[in-house]
Short mmCIF file of C-alpha atoms in Angstrom, two decimals:
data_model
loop_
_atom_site.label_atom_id
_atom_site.label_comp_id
_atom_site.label_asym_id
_atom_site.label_seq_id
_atom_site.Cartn_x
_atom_site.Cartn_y
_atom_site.Cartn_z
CA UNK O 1 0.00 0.00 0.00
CA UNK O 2 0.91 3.36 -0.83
CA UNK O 3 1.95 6.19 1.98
CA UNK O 4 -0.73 8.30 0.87
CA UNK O 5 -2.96 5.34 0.65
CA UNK O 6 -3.16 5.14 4.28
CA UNK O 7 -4.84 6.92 7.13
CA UNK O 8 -3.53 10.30 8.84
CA UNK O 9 -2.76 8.33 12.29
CA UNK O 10 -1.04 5.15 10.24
CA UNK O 11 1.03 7.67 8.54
CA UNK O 12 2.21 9.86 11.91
CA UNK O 13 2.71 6.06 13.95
CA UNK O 14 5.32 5.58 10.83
CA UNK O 15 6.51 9.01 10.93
CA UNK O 16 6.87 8.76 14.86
CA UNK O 17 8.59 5.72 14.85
CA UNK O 18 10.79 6.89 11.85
CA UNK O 19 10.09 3.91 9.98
CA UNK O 20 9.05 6.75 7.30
CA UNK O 21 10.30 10.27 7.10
CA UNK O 22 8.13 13.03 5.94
CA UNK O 23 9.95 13.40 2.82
CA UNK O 24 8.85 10.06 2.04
CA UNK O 25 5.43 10.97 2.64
CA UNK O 26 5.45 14.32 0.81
CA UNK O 27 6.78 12.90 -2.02
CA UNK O 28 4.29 10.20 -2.15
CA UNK O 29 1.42 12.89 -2.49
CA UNK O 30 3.07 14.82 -5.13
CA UNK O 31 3.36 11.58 -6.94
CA UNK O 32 -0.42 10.91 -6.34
CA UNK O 33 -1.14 14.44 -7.14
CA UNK O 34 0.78 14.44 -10.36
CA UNK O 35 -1.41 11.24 -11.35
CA UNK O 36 -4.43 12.44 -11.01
CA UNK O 37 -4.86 16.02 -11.28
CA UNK O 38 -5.25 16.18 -14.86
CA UNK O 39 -8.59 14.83 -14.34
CA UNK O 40 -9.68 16.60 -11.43
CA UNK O 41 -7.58 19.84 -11.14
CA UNK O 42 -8.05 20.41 -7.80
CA UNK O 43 -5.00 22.70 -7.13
CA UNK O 44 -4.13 26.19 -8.63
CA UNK O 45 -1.11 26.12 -7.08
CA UNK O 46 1.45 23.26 -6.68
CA UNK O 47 4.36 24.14 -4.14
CA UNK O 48 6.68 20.95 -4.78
CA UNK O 49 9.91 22.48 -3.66
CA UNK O 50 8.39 24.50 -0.89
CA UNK O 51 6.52 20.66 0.23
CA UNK O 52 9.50 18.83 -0.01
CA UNK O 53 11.92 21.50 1.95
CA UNK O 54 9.40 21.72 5.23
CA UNK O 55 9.14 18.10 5.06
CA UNK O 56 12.96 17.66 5.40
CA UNK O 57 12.75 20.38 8.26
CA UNK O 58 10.43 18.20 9.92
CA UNK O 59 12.22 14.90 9.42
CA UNK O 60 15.16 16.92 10.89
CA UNK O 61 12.99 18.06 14.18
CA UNK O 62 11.97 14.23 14.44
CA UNK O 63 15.69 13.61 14.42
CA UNK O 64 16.39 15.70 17.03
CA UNK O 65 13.89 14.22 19.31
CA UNK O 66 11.12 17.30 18.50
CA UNK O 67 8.22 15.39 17.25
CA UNK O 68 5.34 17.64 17.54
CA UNK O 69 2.46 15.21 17.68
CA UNK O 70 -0.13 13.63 14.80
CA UNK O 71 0.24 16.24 12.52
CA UNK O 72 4.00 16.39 12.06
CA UNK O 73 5.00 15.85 8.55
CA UNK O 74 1.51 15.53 7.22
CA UNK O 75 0.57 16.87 3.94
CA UNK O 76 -1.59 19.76 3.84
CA UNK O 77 -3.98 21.39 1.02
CA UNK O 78 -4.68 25.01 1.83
CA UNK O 79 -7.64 26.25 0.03
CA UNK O 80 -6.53 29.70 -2.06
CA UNK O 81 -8.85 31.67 0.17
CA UNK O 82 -6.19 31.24 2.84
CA UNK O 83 -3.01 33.96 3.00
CA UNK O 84 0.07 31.98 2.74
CA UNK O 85 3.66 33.82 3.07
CA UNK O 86 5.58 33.93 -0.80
CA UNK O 87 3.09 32.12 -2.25
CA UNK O 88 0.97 33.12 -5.04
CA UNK O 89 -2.91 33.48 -3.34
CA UNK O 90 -5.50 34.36 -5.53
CA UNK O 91 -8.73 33.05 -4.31
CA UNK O 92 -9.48 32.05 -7.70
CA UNK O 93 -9.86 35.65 -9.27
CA UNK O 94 -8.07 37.56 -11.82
CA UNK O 95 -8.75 40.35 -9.28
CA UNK O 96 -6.37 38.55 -7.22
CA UNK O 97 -3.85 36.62 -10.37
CA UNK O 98 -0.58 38.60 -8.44
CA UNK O 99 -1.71 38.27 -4.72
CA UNK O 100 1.50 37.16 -2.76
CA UNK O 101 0.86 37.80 0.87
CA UNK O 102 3.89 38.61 3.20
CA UNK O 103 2.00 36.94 6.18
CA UNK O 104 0.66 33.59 6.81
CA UNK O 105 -3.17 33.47 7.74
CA UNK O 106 -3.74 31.94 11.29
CA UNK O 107 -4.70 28.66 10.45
CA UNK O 108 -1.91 28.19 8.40
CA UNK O 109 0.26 29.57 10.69
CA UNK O 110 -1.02 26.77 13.27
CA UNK O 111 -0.61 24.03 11.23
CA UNK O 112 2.64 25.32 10.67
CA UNK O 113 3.59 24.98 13.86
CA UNK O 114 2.14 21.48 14.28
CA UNK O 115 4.50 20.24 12.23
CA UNK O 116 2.16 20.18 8.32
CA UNK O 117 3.70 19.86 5.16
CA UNK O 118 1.43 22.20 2.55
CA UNK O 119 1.46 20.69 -1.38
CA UNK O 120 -0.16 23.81 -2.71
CA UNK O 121 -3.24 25.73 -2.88
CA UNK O 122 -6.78 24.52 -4.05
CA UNK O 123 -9.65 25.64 -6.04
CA UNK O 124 -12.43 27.44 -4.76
CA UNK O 125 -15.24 28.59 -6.82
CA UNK O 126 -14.41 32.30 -7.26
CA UNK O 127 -14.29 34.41 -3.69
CA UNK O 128 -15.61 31.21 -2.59
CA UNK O 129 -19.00 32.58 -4.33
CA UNK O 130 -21.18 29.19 -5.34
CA UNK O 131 -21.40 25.96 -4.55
CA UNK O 132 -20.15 23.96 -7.61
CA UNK O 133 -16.07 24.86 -7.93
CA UNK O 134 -16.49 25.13 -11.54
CA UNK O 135 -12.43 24.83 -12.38
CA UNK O 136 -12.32 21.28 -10.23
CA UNK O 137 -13.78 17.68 -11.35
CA UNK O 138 -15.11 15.64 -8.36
CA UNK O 139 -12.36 12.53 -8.29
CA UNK O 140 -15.22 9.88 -8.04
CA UNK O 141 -16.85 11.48 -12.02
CA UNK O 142 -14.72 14.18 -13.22
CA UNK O 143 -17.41 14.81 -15.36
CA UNK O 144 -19.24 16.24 -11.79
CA UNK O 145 -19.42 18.82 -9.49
CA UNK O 146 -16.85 18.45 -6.19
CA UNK O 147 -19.19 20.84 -5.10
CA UNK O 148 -17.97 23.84 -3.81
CA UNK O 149 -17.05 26.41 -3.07
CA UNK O 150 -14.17 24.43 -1.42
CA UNK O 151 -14.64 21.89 -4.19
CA UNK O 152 -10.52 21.86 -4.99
CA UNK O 153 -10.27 20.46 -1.11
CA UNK O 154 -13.04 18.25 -1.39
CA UNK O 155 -11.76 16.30 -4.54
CA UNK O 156 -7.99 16.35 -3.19
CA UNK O 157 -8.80 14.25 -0.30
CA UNK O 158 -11.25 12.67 -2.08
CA UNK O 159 -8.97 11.57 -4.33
CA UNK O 160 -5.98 10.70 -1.89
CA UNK O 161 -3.43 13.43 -2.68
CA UNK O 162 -3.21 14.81 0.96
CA UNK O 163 -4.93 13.65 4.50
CA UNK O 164 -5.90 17.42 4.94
CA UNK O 165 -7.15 20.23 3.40
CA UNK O 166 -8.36 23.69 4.32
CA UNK O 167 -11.90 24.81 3.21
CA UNK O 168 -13.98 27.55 4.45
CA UNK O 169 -17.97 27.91 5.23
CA UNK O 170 -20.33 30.78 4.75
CA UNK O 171 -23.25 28.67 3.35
CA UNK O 172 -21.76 24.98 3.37
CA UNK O 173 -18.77 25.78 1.36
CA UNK O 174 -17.08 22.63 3.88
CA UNK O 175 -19.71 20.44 4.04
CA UNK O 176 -20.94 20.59 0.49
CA UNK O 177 -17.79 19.57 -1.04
CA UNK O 178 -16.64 16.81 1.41
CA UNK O 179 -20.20 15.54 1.11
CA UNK O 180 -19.78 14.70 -2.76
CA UNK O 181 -16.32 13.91 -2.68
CA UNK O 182 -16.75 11.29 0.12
CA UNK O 183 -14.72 13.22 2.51
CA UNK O 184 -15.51 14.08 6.76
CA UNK O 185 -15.86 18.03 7.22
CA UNK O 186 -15.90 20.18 9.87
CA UNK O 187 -17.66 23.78 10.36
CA UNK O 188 -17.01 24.57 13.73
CA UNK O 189 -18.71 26.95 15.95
CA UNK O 190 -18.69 30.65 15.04
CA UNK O 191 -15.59 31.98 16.78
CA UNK O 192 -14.06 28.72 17.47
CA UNK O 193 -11.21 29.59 14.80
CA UNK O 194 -10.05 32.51 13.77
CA UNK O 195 -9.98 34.01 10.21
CA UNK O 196 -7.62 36.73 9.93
CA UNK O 197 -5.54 36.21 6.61
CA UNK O 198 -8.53 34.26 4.93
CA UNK O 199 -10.56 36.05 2.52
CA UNK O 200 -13.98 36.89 2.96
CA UNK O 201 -17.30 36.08 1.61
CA UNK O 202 -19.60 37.57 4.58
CA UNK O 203 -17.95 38.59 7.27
CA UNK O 204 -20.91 37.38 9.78
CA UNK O 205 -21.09 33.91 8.20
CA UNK O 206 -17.03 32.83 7.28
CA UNK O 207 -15.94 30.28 9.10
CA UNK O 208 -13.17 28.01 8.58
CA UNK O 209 -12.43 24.31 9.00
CA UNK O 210 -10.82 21.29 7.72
CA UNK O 211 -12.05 18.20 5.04
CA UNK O 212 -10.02 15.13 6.24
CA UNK O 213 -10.66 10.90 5.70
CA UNK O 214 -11.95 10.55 8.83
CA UNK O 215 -13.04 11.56 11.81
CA UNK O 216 -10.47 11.11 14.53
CA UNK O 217 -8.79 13.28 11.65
CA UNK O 218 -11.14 16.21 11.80
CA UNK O 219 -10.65 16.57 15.61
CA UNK O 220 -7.09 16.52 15.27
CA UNK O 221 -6.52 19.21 13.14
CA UNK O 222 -9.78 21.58 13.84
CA UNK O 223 -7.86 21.24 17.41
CA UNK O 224 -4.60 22.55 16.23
CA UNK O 225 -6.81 25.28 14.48
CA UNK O 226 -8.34 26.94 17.54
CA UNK O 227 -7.72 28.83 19.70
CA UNK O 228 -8.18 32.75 20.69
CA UNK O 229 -7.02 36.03 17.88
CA UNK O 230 -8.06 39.30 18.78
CA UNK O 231 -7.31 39.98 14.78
CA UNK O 232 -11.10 38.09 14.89
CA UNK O 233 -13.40 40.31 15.95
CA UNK O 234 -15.48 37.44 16.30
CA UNK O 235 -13.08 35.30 17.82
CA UNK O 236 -14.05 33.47 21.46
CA UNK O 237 -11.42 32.71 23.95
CA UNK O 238 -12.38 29.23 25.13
CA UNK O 239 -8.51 27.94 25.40
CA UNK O 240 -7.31 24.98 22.96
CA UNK O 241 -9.80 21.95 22.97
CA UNK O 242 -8.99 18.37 22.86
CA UNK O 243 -11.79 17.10 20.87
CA UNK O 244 -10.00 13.31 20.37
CA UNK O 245 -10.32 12.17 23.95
CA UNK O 246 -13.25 10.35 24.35
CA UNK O 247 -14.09 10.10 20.69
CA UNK O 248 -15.04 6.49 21.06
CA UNK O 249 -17.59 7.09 23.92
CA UNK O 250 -20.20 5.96 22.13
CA UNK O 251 -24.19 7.49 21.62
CA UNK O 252 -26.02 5.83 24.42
CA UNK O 253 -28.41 8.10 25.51
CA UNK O 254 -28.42 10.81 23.22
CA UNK O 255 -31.45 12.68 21.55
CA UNK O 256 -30.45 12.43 18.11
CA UNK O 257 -33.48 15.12 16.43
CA UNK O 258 -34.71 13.66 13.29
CA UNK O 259 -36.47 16.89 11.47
CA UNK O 260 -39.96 16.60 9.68
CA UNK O 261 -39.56 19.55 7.23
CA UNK O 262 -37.29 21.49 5.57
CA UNK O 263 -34.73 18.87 5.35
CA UNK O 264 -37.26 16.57 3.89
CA UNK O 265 -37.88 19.18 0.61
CA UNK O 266 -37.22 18.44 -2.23
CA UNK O 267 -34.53 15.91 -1.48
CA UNK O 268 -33.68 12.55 -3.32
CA UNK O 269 -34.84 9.57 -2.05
CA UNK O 270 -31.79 7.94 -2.32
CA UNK O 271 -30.46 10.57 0.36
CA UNK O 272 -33.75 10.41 2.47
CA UNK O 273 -33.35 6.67 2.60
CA UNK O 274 -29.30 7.17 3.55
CA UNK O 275 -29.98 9.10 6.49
CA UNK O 276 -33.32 7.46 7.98
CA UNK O 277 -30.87 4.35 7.40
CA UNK O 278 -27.99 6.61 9.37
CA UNK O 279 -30.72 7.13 12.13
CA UNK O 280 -31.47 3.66 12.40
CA UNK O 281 -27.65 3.05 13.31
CA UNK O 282 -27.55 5.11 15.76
CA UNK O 283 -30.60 4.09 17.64
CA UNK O 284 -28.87 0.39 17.47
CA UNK O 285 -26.49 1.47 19.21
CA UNK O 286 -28.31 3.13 22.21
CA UNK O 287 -29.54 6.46 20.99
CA UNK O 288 -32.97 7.98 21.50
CA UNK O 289 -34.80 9.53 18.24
CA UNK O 290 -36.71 12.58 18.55
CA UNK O 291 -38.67 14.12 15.83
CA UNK O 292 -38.36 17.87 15.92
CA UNK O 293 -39.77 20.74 13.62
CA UNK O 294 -37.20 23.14 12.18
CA UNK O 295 -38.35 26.56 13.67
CA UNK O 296 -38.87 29.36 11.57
CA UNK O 297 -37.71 26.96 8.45
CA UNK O 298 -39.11 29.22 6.08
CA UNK O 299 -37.17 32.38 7.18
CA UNK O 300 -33.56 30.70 6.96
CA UNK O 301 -32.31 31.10 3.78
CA UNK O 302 -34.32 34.73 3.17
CA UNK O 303 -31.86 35.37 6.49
CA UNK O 304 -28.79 33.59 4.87
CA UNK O 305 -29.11 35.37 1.41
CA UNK O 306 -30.08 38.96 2.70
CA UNK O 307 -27.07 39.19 4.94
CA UNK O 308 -24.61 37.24 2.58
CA UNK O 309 -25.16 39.14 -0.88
CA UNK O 310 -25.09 42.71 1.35
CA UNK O 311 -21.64 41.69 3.12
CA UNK O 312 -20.28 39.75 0.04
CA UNK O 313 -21.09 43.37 -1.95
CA UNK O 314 -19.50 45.49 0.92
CA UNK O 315 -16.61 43.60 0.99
CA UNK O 316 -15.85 43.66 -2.98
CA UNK O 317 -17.25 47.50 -3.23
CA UNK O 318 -13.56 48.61 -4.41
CA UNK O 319 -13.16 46.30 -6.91
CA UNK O 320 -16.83 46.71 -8.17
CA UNK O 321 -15.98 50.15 -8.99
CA UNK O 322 -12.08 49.62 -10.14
CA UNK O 323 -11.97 46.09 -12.07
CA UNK O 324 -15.23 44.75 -12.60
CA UNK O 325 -13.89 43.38 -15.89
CA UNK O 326 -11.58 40.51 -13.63
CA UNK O 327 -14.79 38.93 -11.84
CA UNK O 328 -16.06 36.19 -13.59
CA UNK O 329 -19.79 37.23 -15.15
CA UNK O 330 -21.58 35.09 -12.37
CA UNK O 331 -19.87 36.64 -9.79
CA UNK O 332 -20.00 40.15 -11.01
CA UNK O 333 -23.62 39.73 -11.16
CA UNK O 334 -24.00 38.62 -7.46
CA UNK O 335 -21.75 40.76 -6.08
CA UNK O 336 -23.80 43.90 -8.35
CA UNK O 337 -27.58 42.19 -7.10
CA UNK O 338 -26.12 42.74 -3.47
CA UNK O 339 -25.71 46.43 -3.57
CA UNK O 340 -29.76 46.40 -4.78
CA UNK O 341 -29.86 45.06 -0.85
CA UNK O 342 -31.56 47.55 1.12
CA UNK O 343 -30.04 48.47 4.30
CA UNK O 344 -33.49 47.90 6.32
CA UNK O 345 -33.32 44.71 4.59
CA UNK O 346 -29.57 44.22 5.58
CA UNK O 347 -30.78 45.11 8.96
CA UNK O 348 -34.55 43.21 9.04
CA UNK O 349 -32.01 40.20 8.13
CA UNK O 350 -29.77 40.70 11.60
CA UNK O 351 -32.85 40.73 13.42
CA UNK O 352 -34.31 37.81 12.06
CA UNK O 353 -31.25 35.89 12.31
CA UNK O 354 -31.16 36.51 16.33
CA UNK O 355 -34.71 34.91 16.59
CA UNK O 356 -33.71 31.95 14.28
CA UNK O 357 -30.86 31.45 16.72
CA UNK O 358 -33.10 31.96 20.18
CA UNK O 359 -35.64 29.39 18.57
CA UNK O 360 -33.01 26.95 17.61
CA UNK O 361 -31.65 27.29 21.43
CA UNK O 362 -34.97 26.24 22.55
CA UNK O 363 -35.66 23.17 20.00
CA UNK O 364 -31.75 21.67 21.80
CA UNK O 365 -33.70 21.53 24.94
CA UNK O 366 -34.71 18.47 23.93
CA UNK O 367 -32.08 16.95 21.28
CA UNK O 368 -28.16 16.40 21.82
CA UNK O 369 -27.69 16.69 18.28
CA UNK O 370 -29.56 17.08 15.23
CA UNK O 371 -29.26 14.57 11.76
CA UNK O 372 -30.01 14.97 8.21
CA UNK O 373 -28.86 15.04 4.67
CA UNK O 374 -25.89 16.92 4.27
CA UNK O 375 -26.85 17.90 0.52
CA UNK O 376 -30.06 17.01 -1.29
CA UNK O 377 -28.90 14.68 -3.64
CA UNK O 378 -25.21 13.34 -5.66
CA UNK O 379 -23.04 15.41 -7.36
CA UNK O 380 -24.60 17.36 -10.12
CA UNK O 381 -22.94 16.88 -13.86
CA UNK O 382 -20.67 19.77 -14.38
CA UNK O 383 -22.35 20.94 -17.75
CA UNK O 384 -25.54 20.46 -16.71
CA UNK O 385 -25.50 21.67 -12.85
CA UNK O 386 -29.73 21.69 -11.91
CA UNK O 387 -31.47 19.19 -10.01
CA UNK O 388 -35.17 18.69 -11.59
CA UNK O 389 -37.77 17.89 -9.12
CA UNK O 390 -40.84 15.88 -9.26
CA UNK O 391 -43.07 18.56 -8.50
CA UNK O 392 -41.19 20.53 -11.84
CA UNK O 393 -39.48 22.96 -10.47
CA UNK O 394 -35.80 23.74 -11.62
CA UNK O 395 -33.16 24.27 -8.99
CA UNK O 396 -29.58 25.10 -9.62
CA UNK O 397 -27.15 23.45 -7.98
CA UNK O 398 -25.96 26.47 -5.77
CA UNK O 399 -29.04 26.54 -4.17
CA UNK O 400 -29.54 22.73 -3.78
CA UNK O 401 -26.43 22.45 -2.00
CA UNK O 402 -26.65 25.50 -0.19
CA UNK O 403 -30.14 24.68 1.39
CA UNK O 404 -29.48 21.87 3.97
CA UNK O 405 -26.24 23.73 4.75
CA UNK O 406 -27.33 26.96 5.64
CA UNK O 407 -29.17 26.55 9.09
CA UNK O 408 -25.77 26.13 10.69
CA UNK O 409 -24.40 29.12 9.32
CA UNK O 410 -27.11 31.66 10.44
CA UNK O 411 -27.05 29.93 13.79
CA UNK O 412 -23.02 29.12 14.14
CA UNK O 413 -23.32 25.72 15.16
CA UNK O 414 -21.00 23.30 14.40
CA UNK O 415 -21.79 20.85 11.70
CA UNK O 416 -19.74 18.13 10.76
CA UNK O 417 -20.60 15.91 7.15
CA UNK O 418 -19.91 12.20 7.52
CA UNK O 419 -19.80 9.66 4.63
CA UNK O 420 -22.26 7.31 4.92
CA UNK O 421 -23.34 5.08 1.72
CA UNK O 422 -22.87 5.31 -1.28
CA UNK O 423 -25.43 5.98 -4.31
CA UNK O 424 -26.39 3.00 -6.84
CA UNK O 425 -24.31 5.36 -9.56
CA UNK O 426 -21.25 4.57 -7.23
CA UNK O 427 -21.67 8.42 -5.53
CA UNK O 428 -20.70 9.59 -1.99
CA UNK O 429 -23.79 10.24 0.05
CA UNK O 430 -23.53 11.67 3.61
CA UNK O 431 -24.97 12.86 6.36
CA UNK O 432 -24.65 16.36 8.19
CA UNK O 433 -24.89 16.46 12.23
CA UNK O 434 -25.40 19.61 13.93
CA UNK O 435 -24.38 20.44 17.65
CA UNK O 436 -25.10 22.54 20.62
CA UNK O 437 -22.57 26.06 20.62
CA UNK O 438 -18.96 25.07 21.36
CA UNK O 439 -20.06 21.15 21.03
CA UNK O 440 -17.75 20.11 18.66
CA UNK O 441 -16.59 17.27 20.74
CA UNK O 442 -20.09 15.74 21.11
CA UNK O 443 -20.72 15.97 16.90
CA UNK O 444 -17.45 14.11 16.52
CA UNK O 445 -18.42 11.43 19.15
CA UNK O 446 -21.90 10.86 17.01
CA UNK O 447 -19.70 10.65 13.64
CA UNK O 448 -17.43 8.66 14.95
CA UNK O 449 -20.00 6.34 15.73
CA UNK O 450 -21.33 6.35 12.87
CA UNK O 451 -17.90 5.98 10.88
CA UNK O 452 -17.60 3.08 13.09
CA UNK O 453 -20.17 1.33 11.90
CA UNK O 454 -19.89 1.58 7.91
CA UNK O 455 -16.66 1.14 5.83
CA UNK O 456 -16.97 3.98 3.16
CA UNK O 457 -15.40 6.59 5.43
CA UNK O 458 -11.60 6.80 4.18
CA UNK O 459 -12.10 5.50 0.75
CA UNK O 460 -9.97 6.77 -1.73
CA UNK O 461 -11.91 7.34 -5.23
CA UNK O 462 -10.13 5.48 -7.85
CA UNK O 463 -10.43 8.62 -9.73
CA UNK O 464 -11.77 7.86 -13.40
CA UNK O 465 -9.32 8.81 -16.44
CA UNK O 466 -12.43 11.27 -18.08
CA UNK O 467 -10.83 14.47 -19.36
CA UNK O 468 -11.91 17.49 -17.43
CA UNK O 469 -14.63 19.02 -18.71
CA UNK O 470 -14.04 22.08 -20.39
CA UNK O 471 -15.15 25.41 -18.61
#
């Protein structure tokens, strides 16, 4: 078996024990990366040299008896929303093609210092503006969607070129992507991680997180990426968590709330039958279901929308006015649509959003944790991104995906996206679990469970030889 072949905690036992140096393991995702990325092109910037050199660094900390822990000598995708020090960052934007920032962002900086080994920068639909990645080919049909807008991150896991990648998540932008490219994802708690250096989409939404294989992995490094930055307004000093201990304490005697609407719209049935089915496990294995209604349902994307296209707008104001000509025509158009936004709509929004949150507080009084689809349905085909509904209405993908994902971000709970089965076309279906505030420890004891229990999660697609499509 191949180094990158293996799982995160295989690879740092062999690192540990120097039966493999991270040199060996770098080069062994560069080798995967330069196999497959012509069919997926997940990364729009490979840093080779740069890989290799912190790799020997960290083979020569090892050496000296300074092993840092699980992450040291790990390879790393950093999604190009992400500031990264020298290197070329362009968040996927002519607006951005000579972006070389002098500073690392935080999380970067973190995993830095835990000892990571970054093999470039991935795709991300432009500004990370849409849910579909349209540059990147999702490594289980290159001919579909990785989803997006962390959709580069998504298919390089997905396809086994590093253990880790960055993404961020103002509307699902984590858990879309590692939902149709098979992979676990994390959106933590708003303010759990900071994100100074990382560009922004909406500035009340943004949060950042990692895609991993599995689990366990997902603890490890959303761990290493906490922590306290008064450069993050938003930023909440709770001290470093250790979200691994007690990973494998099981579900006995949780609430696990099943919801009977708005995750049940317009939603395959393959995906409805994947998470009842997900459900099921869990009550095997001790868990209590509770059916709960989604309050205020109807009001949560309205909220999501009306805040994100006024922020997203404020944010790119400059370059509206300077260089419209380097956005991309789709993302021109939303970013002009959000200055129609009215302010006492902007503001209507802000208030709306604080009920949403107060009536979500109130439905957790009786549920641990709350399960459903991640996305409504398998990747969408890249030239043909809609889902068509029985009922005949039309739906593009970006607001499929975005949909299910959503109620997280206009709460800030932490959501984490778990494989779960996969579709009779041979598609990665998940499932999305949603905590209490600052629970992140309790989402990844009910995913862990559930990982436990199948044996899709850490599957590496055998990623087809189909040609990109063009774009």
């Amino acid at each position: 078996m191949e180094l990158y072949e293996l799982s995160l905690s295989d690879v740092a036992d062999k690192i540990k024990s120097k039966e493999v140096s991270p040199v060996e393991v770098a080069q062994s995702s560069l080798d995967r990366l330069a196999e497959v990325e012509p069919a997926i092109t997940s990364f729009v910037t490979v840093t080779g040299e740069h890989a290799l050199a912190q790799a020997a660094a960290a083979e020569a900390e090892i050496a000296a008896g300074n092993y840092k822990g699980a992450l040291h000598g790990i390879p790393l995708g950093v999604k190009d929303l992400y500031d990264t020090a020298g290197i070329l960052t362009t968040s996927s934007s002519a607006q951005r093609a000579d972006n070389v920032p002098t500073a690392d962002s935080a999380s970067v900086a973190k995993l830095y210092d835990a000892g990571m080994v970054m093999v470039g920068k991935t795709h991300t639909h432009e500004f990370a503006y849409g849910a579909t990645t349209p540059t990147s080919g999702n490594p289980w049909d290159p001919t579909r969607t990785p989803g997006g807008s962390s959709g580069g991150s998504g298919a390089a896991v997905g396809a086994g070129i590093v253990h880790v990648a960055l993404g961020s998540d103002t509307g699902g932008s984590i858990r879309i992507p590692a939902g149709l490219c098979g992979t676990v994802g994390l959106k933590p708690t708003f303010g759990r991680a900071s994100r100074a250096g990382v560009a922004s989409l909406s500035w009340s939404l943004d949060h950042v997180g990692p895609l991993t294989r599995n689990v366990v992995d997902a603890g490890l490094v959303m761990a290493a990426m906490s922590g306290y930055d008064r450069r993050d307004p938003a930023s909440v000093n709770l001290g470093i968590p250790d979200f691994v201990t007690g990973i494998d304490g099981g579900v006995a005697g949780k609430r696990i709330g099943i919801p009977t609407n708005f995750y049940t719209y317009h939603v395959e049935q393959e995906t409805q039958d994947v998470a009842r089915r997900a459900a099921e496990v869990l009550q095997g294995l001790g868990a209590e279901l509770v059916e709960v209604e989604i309050p205020l349902a109807e009001y949560i994307l309205p909220v999501e929308w009306g805040i994100l296209t006024a922020e997203a707008s404020a944010y790119h104001m400059d370059a509206l006015r300077h260089s419209p000509e380097k956005f991309t025509e789709e993302v021109r158009t939303l970013v002009e649509a959000g200055e129609a936004v009215l302010a006492t709509d902007y503001i209507n929004s802000i208030r709306l959003r604080t009920r949403i949150q107060e009536a979500w507080r109130d439905m957790y009084k009786d549920i641990d944790v709350l399960l459903g689809p991640t996305v409504p349905g398998v990747a969408a085909l890249r030239e043909d991104p809609y889902f068509r509904w029985n009922d005949g209405v039309v739906e593009g993908a970006t607001s499929a995906y975005s949909r299910m994902s959503a109620p997280a971000n206009v709460t800030g709970l932490p959501a984490l996206q778990v494989p779960a089965e996969f579709s009779a076309m041979g598609l990665p279906i998940g499932v999305q679990i949603i905590g209490k505030p600052f629970h992140e420890a309790e989402i990844l004891q009910v995913g862990y469970a559930l990982e436990q229990a199948s044996d899709v999660v850490g599957r590496i697609a055998p990623v087809a030889s189909a040609a990109p499509v063009p774009v």
